[in-house]
Tab-separated table of C-alpha atoms in Angstrom:
chain	number	residue	atom	x	y	z
F	243	LYS	CA	101.105	55.987	84.905
F	244	TYR	CA	99.402	57.438	81.864
F	245	ASN	CA	96.070	55.856	80.974
F	246	GLU	CA	95.596	56.026	77.208
F	247	GLU	CA	91.907	55.143	77.475
F	248	ILE	CA	90.995	58.281	79.413
F	249	GLY	CA	93.926	60.426	78.276
F	250	ASP	CA	95.203	61.244	81.735
F	251	GLU	CA	97.617	60.150	84.444
F	252	THR	CA	95.606	57.994	86.822
F	253	GLU	CA	98.052	56.363	89.239
F	254	ILE	CA	101.370	57.091	90.906
F	255	TRP	CA	103.889	54.250	91.123
F	256	ILE	CA	107.298	54.082	92.798
F	257	THR	CA	110.154	52.151	91.276
F	258	ASP	CA	113.143	50.721	93.125
F	259	ILE	CA	116.235	51.852	91.190
F	260	VAL	CA	118.172	48.806	92.444
F	261	ASP	CA	115.937	45.975	91.292
F	262	ASN	CA	113.442	47.991	89.173
F	263	ASN	CA	110.455	46.684	91.114
F	264	LEU	CA	107.296	48.771	90.672
F	265	THR	CA	104.996	49.473	93.618
F	266	LEU	CA	101.620	51.171	93.403
F	267	PHE	CA	101.811	54.246	95.628
F	268	LEU	CA	98.523	56.022	94.870
F	269	PRO	CA	95.485	54.686	92.984
F	270	SER	CA	93.409	56.705	90.520
F	271	GLU	CA	90.893	57.681	93.227
F	272	ILE	CA	92.026	58.946	96.614
F	273	ASN	CA	90.053	59.978	99.677
F	274	VAL	CA	91.287	62.928	101.694
F	275	ASN	CA	90.043	64.629	104.844
F	276	TYR	CA	89.260	68.068	103.509
F	277	ASP	CA	87.733	70.674	105.825
F	278	GLY	CA	86.559	67.979	108.231
F	279	LYS	CA	84.973	65.661	105.692
F	280	ILE	CA	86.228	62.894	103.447
F	281	THR	CA	86.472	64.090	99.841
F	282	SER	CA	87.377	62.091	96.739
F	283	PHE	CA	90.035	63.352	94.343
F	284	TYR	CA	90.807	61.803	90.981
F	285	SER	CA	93.757	61.237	88.624
F	286	PRO	CA	96.810	62.175	90.719
F	287	ARG	CA	99.462	63.713	88.473
F	288	SER	CA	102.723	65.697	88.319
F	289	PRO	CA	104.393	63.995	91.311
F	290	ILE	CA	107.499	65.703	92.752
F	291	PHE	CA	109.532	64.617	95.785
F	292	SER	CA	109.958	67.120	98.600
F	293	LEU	CA	113.547	68.276	99.124
F	294	ASP	CA	113.958	65.980	102.144
F	295	GLY	CA	112.470	63.024	100.251
F	296	ASN	CA	109.821	62.373	102.913
F	297	PHE	CA	106.808	63.455	100.824
F	298	ILE	CA	105.504	63.353	97.304
F	299	TYR	CA	103.625	66.439	96.196
F	300	PHE	CA	101.053	65.922	93.464
F	301	GLU	CA	97.965	67.497	91.936
F	302	ALA	CA	94.567	65.872	91.449
F	303	GLY	CA	91.426	67.104	89.717
F	304	HIS	CA	88.755	68.617	91.927
F	305	TRP	CA	87.216	72.060	91.216
F	306	ALA	CA	86.023	73.441	87.906
F	307	THR	CA	88.613	76.229	87.963
F	308	SER	CA	91.413	74.563	89.893
F	309	SER	CA	93.101	71.303	90.782
F	310	ALA	CA	94.121	70.405	94.325
F	311	LEU	CA	97.707	70.087	95.543
F	312	HIS	CA	98.411	67.291	98.046
F	313	ALA	CA	101.339	65.885	99.994
F	314	ALA	CA	101.650	62.125	100.522
F	315	ASN	CA	103.918	60.735	103.244
F	316	ILE	CA	106.326	58.232	101.674
F	317	THR	CA	106.318	55.941	104.718
F	318	THR	CA	102.693	56.022	105.884
F	319	LYS	CA	101.026	57.000	102.593
F	320	GLU	CA	98.959	59.482	104.592
F	321	ILE	CA	97.660	62.197	102.289
F	322	GLN	CA	97.135	65.813	103.231
F	323	PHE	CA	95.455	68.520	101.183
F	324	VAL	CA	97.824	71.487	100.763
F	325	SER	CA	96.313	74.107	98.482
F	326	PRO	CA	94.263	74.826	95.362
F	327	SER	CA	96.737	74.714	92.491
F	328	ASN	CA	97.007	74.982	88.725
F	329	GLY	CA	100.693	74.167	88.621
F	330	PHE	CA	103.386	74.130	91.294
F	331	TRP	CA	107.140	74.273	91.888
F	332	ILE	CA	109.350	73.421	94.863
F	333	VAL	CA	111.821	76.159	95.805
F	334	PRO	CA	115.232	74.443	95.518
F	335	GLN	CA	117.472	76.857	97.417
F	336	GLY	CA	117.775	80.001	99.488
F	337	GLU	CA	115.744	81.320	102.405
F	338	TYR	CA	112.546	79.589	101.263
F	339	ALA	CA	114.069	76.266	100.180
F	340	GLY	CA	111.536	73.427	100.489
F	341	ASN	CA	108.508	75.720	100.291
F	342	LEU	CA	106.268	75.712	97.257
F	343	ILE	CA	105.124	78.103	94.562
F	344	VAL	CA	101.596	77.483	93.307
F	345	ARG	CA	99.480	79.091	90.660
F	346	LYS	CA	96.174	80.083	92.239
F	347	HIS	CA	92.877	81.178	90.763
F	348	LYS	CA	91.444	83.856	93.064
F	349	TYR	CA	88.435	86.125	93.201
F	350	PHE	CA	88.193	89.856	93.867
F	351	SER	CA	85.770	90.835	96.622
F	352	ALA	CA	84.013	93.222	94.228
F	353	GLY	CA	83.671	90.562	91.525
F	354	GLY	CA	85.909	89.082	88.852
F	355	SER	CA	88.888	86.783	89.171
F	356	TYR	CA	92.617	86.626	88.512
F	357	ASP	CA	95.503	84.127	88.457
F	358	ALA	CA	98.730	84.665	90.355
F	359	TYR	CA	101.691	82.680	91.668
F	360	TRP	CA	102.048	82.421	95.442
F	361	LEU	CA	104.775	81.228	97.760
F	362	ILE	CA	103.280	78.850	100.350
F	363	ASN	CA	104.609	76.556	103.043
F	364	SER	CA	103.995	72.799	103.259
F	365	LYS	CA	100.715	73.440	105.129
F	366	GLY	CA	99.404	75.634	102.337
F	367	GLU	CA	99.757	78.890	104.278
F	368	GLU	CA	100.480	81.865	102.024
F	369	ILE	CA	103.820	83.570	102.589
F	370	ASN	CA	104.057	86.005	99.689
F	371	PRO	CA	102.745	86.585	96.192
F	372	VAL	CA	105.474	85.827	93.652
F	373	GLY	CA	104.050	87.324	90.481
F	374	ALA	CA	101.558	87.072	87.674
F	375	ASP	CA	103.568	84.968	85.215
F	376	GLU	CA	106.126	82.158	85.046
F	377	GLN	CA	108.909	84.692	84.472
F	378	SER	CA	108.256	85.898	88.027
F	379	VAL	CA	108.577	82.308	89.254
F	380	GLU	CA	111.892	81.880	87.459
F	381	THR	CA	113.173	85.166	88.870
F	382	PHE	CA	112.199	84.173	92.394
F	383	ILE	CA	113.789	80.717	92.126
F	384	ASN	CA	117.031	82.211	90.764
F	385	THR	CA	117.276	85.311	92.959
F	386	GLY	CA	114.826	84.939	95.846
F	387	LEU	CA	113.210	88.260	94.875
F	388	VAL	CA	109.432	88.508	94.990
F	389	ASN	CA	107.558	90.499	92.340
F	390	ALA	CA	106.831	93.513	94.497
F	391	LYS	CA	104.366	94.924	91.978
F	392	VAL	CA	101.970	92.118	92.828
F	393	GLN	CA	102.277	92.989	96.515
F	394	LEU	CA	101.632	96.622	95.653
F	395	GLN	CA	98.554	95.673	93.609
F	396	LEU	CA	97.210	93.630	96.516
F	397	GLY	CA	97.767	96.581	98.822
F	398	LEU	CA	95.890	98.860	96.432
F	399	MET	CA	93.068	96.340	96.157
F	400	TYR	CA	92.610	96.342	99.939
F	401	TYR	CA	93.151	100.120	100.107
F	402	GLU	CA	90.327	100.755	97.662
F	403	GLY	CA	88.062	98.759	99.966
F	404	LYS	CA	89.188	100.708	103.037
F	405	ASP	CA	85.668	101.019	104.366
F	406	SER	CA	86.702	98.533	107.064
F	407	PRO	CA	89.677	98.787	109.486
F	408	GLU	CA	90.668	95.227	108.548
F	409	ALA	CA	90.969	96.159	104.869
F	410	LEU	CA	93.115	99.202	105.679
F	411	THR	CA	95.398	97.111	107.907
F	412	LYS	CA	95.770	94.513	105.159
F	413	ALA	CA	96.525	97.237	102.624
F	414	PHE	CA	99.414	98.640	104.634
F	415	GLU	CA	100.777	95.153	105.360
F	416	TRP	CA	101.108	94.587	101.617
F	417	PHE	CA	102.505	98.090	101.083
F	418	GLN	CA	105.214	97.329	103.665
F	419	LYS	CA	106.090	94.044	101.986
F	420	ALA	CA	106.205	95.762	98.605
F	421	ALA	CA	108.486	98.482	99.970
F	422	LEU	CA	110.954	95.907	101.306
F	423	GLN	CA	111.074	94.040	98.008
F	424	PHE	CA	111.326	97.226	95.947
F	425	GLU	CA	114.240	98.345	98.094
F	426	LYS	CA	116.115	95.068	97.504
F	427	SER	CA	115.685	95.387	93.742
F	428	ALA	CA	116.236	99.147	93.719
F	429	LEU	CA	119.608	98.763	95.437
F	430	LEU	CA	120.559	96.355	92.646
F	431	GLY	CA	119.787	99.109	90.145
F	432	ASP	CA	116.357	97.984	88.911
F	433	VAL	CA	114.882	101.165	87.477
F	434	GLU	CA	111.220	100.215	87.899
F	435	SER	CA	111.808	99.323	91.556
F	436	GLN	CA	113.590	102.619	92.126
F	437	PHE	CA	110.581	104.478	90.768
F	438	GLU	CA	108.016	102.427	92.723
F	439	LEU	CA	109.987	102.806	95.952
F	440	GLY	CA	110.145	106.551	95.370
F	441	ARG	CA	106.402	106.646	94.902
F	442	LEU	CA	105.791	104.698	98.137
F	443	TYR	CA	107.919	107.255	100.036
F	444	TRP	CA	106.155	110.103	98.234
F	445	LEU	CA	102.692	108.788	99.181
F	446	GLY	CA	103.651	107.349	102.578
F	447	ARG	CA	102.399	103.841	101.827
F	448	GLY	CA	104.146	101.029	103.674
F	449	VAL	CA	106.821	103.496	104.796
F	450	ALA	CA	106.813	106.854	106.550
F	451	LYS	CA	106.097	109.677	104.098
F	452	ASP	CA	109.470	111.151	103.188
F	453	SER	CA	109.750	113.561	100.246
F	454	ILE	CA	113.547	113.693	100.472
F	455	ARG	CA	113.933	109.931	100.131
F	456	ALA	CA	111.254	109.926	97.445
F	457	PHE	CA	113.272	112.495	95.502
F	458	GLU	CA	116.443	110.408	95.847
F	459	TRP	CA	114.822	107.298	94.371
F	460	PHE	CA	112.990	109.242	91.649
F	461	GLU	CA	116.301	110.811	90.690
F	462	LYS	CA	118.021	107.423	90.401
F	463	ALA	CA	115.225	106.141	88.161
F	464	ALA	CA	115.137	109.372	86.145
F	465	ASN	CA	118.866	109.103	85.478
F	466	GLN	CA	118.125	105.752	83.855
F	467	GLY	CA	115.536	107.358	81.580
F	468	HIS	CA	112.346	106.504	83.479
F	469	GLY	CA	109.694	108.913	82.170
F	470	GLU	CA	107.328	108.816	85.141
F	471	ALA	CA	110.226	109.409	87.521
F	472	GLN	CA	111.273	112.408	85.420
F	473	TYR	CA	107.720	113.732	85.615
F	474	HIS	CA	107.716	113.363	89.414
F	475	LEU	CA	110.991	115.320	89.592
F	476	PHE	CA	109.377	118.051	87.494
F	477	MET	CA	106.503	118.268	89.981
F	478	MET	CA	108.811	118.236	92.999
F	479	TYR	CA	111.019	121.014	91.612
F	480	HIS	CA	107.863	122.942	90.703
F	481	ASP	CA	106.315	122.589	94.183
F	482	GLY	CA	109.511	122.690	96.229
F	483	ASP	CA	108.608	119.264	97.593
F	484	GLY	CA	111.652	117.539	99.082
F	485	VAL	CA	113.947	119.878	97.164
F	486	PRO	CA	114.161	123.692	96.735
F	487	LYS	CA	112.148	125.117	93.851
F	488	ASN	CA	114.268	125.349	90.718
F	489	LEU	CA	112.769	126.612	87.457
F	490	ALA	CA	115.663	125.348	85.326
F	491	LYS	CA	115.381	121.828	86.750
F	492	GLU	CA	111.599	121.979	86.516
F	493	SER	CA	111.871	122.760	82.807
F	494	GLU	CA	114.571	120.153	82.240
F	495	PHE	CA	112.569	117.303	83.697
F	496	LEU	CA	109.302	118.378	82.113
F	497	HIS	CA	111.067	118.239	78.731
F	498	LYS	CA	112.585	114.840	79.536
F	499	ALA	CA	109.273	113.376	80.688
F	500	ALA	CA	107.570	114.684	77.568
F	501	ALA	CA	110.316	113.220	75.371
F	502	SER	CA	109.840	109.859	77.074
F	503	GLY	CA	106.279	109.783	75.731
F	504	MET	CA	104.224	110.856	78.763
F	505	SER	CA	101.131	112.526	77.341
F	506	GLN	CA	100.474	114.576	80.496
F	507	ALA	CA	103.982	116.049	80.319
F	508	GLN	CA	103.563	116.724	76.598
F	509	TYR	CA	100.280	118.494	77.269
F	510	LEU	CA	101.723	120.701	80.028
F	511	LEU	CA	104.771	121.531	77.937
F	512	GLY	CA	102.543	122.444	75.010
F	513	LEU	CA	100.594	124.796	77.271
F	514	ALA	CA	103.818	126.333	78.563
F	515	TYR	CA	105.040	127.085	75.041
F	516	SER	CA	101.625	128.398	74.004
F	517	MET	CA	101.511	130.937	76.855
F	518	GLY	CA	105.178	131.736	77.393
F	519	ASN	CA	106.846	132.719	80.669
F	520	ARG	CA	105.697	129.420	82.182
F	521	GLY	CA	107.780	126.359	82.911
F	522	GLY	CA	110.944	128.253	82.033
F	523	VAL	CA	110.169	128.644	78.323
F	524	ASN	CA	109.324	131.553	76.039
F	525	LYS	CA	106.285	131.552	73.823
F	526	ASP	CA	106.830	129.344	70.757
F	527	LYS	CA	103.809	128.567	68.594
F	528	THR	CA	105.538	125.834	66.620
F	529	ARG	CA	106.703	123.886	69.673
F	530	ALA	CA	103.399	124.505	71.447
F	531	TYR	CA	101.423	122.893	68.634
F	532	ALA	CA	103.954	120.069	68.258
F	533	TRP	CA	103.784	119.008	71.915
F	534	LEU	CA	99.998	119.385	72.096
F	535	ASN	CA	99.713	117.266	68.956
F	536	LEU	CA	101.918	114.520	70.413
F	537	ALA	CA	99.719	114.386	73.515
F	538	ALA	CA	96.534	114.516	71.435
F	539	VAL	CA	97.466	111.540	69.261
F	540	GLN	CA	97.880	109.524	72.473
F	541	GLY	CA	94.265	110.217	73.340
F	542	ASP	CA	94.605	113.201	75.674
F	543	LYS	CA	91.246	114.963	75.260
F	544	ASN	CA	92.392	118.284	76.773
F	545	ALA	CA	95.440	118.343	74.522
F	546	ARG	CA	93.292	117.670	71.455
F	547	GLU	CA	90.959	120.564	72.308
F	548	GLN	CA	93.868	122.949	72.954
F	549	ARG	CA	95.642	121.828	69.762
F	550	ASP	CA	92.542	122.343	67.613
F	551	ASP	CA	91.954	125.764	69.133
F	552	PHE	CA	95.625	126.724	68.788
F	553	GLU	CA	95.653	125.642	65.141
F	554	LYS	CA	93.347	128.569	64.348
F	555	GLN	CA	95.912	130.995	65.756
F	556	ILE	CA	98.964	130.003	63.684
F	557	THR	CA	99.950	130.435	60.049
F	558	LYS	CA	100.044	127.612	57.525
F	559	GLN	CA	103.846	127.779	57.551
F	560	GLU	CA	103.945	127.454	61.357
F	561	LEU	CA	101.461	124.574	61.183
F	562	THR	CA	103.583	122.723	58.626
F	563	GLU	CA	106.719	123.132	60.757
F	564	ALA	CA	104.862	122.050	63.895
F	565	GLN	CA	103.472	118.923	62.243
F	566	GLN	CA	106.947	117.998	61.069
F	567	LEU	CA	108.345	118.493	64.553
F	568	SER	CA	105.575	116.475	66.191
F	569	SER	CA	106.496	113.303	64.354
F	570	TYR	CA	108.127	110.927	66.829
F	571	GLN	CA	111.407	110.817	64.957
F	572	PHE	CA	111.946	114.486	65.867
F	573	THR	CA	111.120	114.059	69.541
F	574	GLY	CA	114.824	114.255	70.319
F	575	ILE	CA	114.952	117.722	68.768
F	576	LEU	CA	111.893	118.847	70.697
F	577	ALA	CA	113.266	117.474	73.941
F	578	ASN	CA	116.216	119.874	74.109
F	579	PRO	CA	115.247	122.425	76.769
F	580	PRO	CA	116.321	126.041	76.365
F	581	SER	CA	119.538	127.064	78.058
F	582	PHE	CA	119.437	129.312	81.128
F	583	ASP	CA	121.533	132.017	82.705
F	584	PHE	CA	121.482	132.053	86.505
F	585	GLU	CA	121.587	134.948	88.906
F	586	VAL	CA	121.651	133.692	92.500
F	587	THR	CA	120.678	136.003	95.356
F	588	GLY	CA	121.223	134.708	98.894
F	589	THR	CA	120.715	131.006	99.533
F	590	ASP	CA	117.066	130.421	98.721
F	591	ASN	CA	116.191	132.711	95.811
F	592	THR	CA	117.207	131.806	92.273
F	593	TYR	CA	116.264	134.133	89.408
F	594	ILE	CA	116.394	132.526	86.010
F	595	THR	CA	116.369	134.265	82.641
F	596	GLU	CA	116.072	132.265	79.451
F	597	ALA	CA	119.159	132.773	77.265
């Protein structure tokens, strides 16, 4: 019931749908055995029946930054503390049906805090992070897919504190979970998952390091226009990592990554055009300045220094043309890589001449 005097729900009542009789189920103050001692909780609210109808889950005020989630047995009225919670859902279907999703306020070991949604069981034991927003909750309830980026972030958090064996073990546990979830989504065509899975294979986090599989997933994401994936393909073709070196492909994907807006790719492409005979392109002052300028306006300090230095080496006419090209509406024009003629010798050596 809602108490207008204090502006809060203070009691939980049960009504019989046959005769409409009301029965007080929980009063405004409840006492719960919490960590071995009896603790008082106030204003039970947001009651929801468990899927089997044997319990009522509800929240009650307790900590300054979080409420407390409890489960009350319908028959015995015994109350058990479940988890800190700032909002909760019951999973209605699928593999985790009957478990709960709670919003938790947590603290980083190095200081600071964050909020995230976690999948827990009826005892409050964490199963998986779900995500950082309610959209992640909705996605999980509808599809059963966990937000793998949160798992990846947790892995990175532990990895950065790898001064202890326990932290490193925890990091790779979360990397493995992230890899499994990314693979599920990647197989469904999710471009971001394809890229993240490729990166896990490329770095060997949560999975065995495998440049060939990394290339395969980067390529799938790149074909859907993912700029970072295109940049990784550029690097792999450049280094011969997981794929034979190929100057034409290297140039193609560097251009694509730059066109997608990646400042690092724009900077490297600007350097290639400024020097010539690098990255499969001839020297072109106009394009060099244009790409360096695009990177510079995104805050790339190196690109800004190179652009300003390069500006002293070109004519006013070339500068005007370059500034016109560097406007974002002409990025599509800039992105067209030069065409190549190929002369193949043997099986491993490819000689490429710009047409």
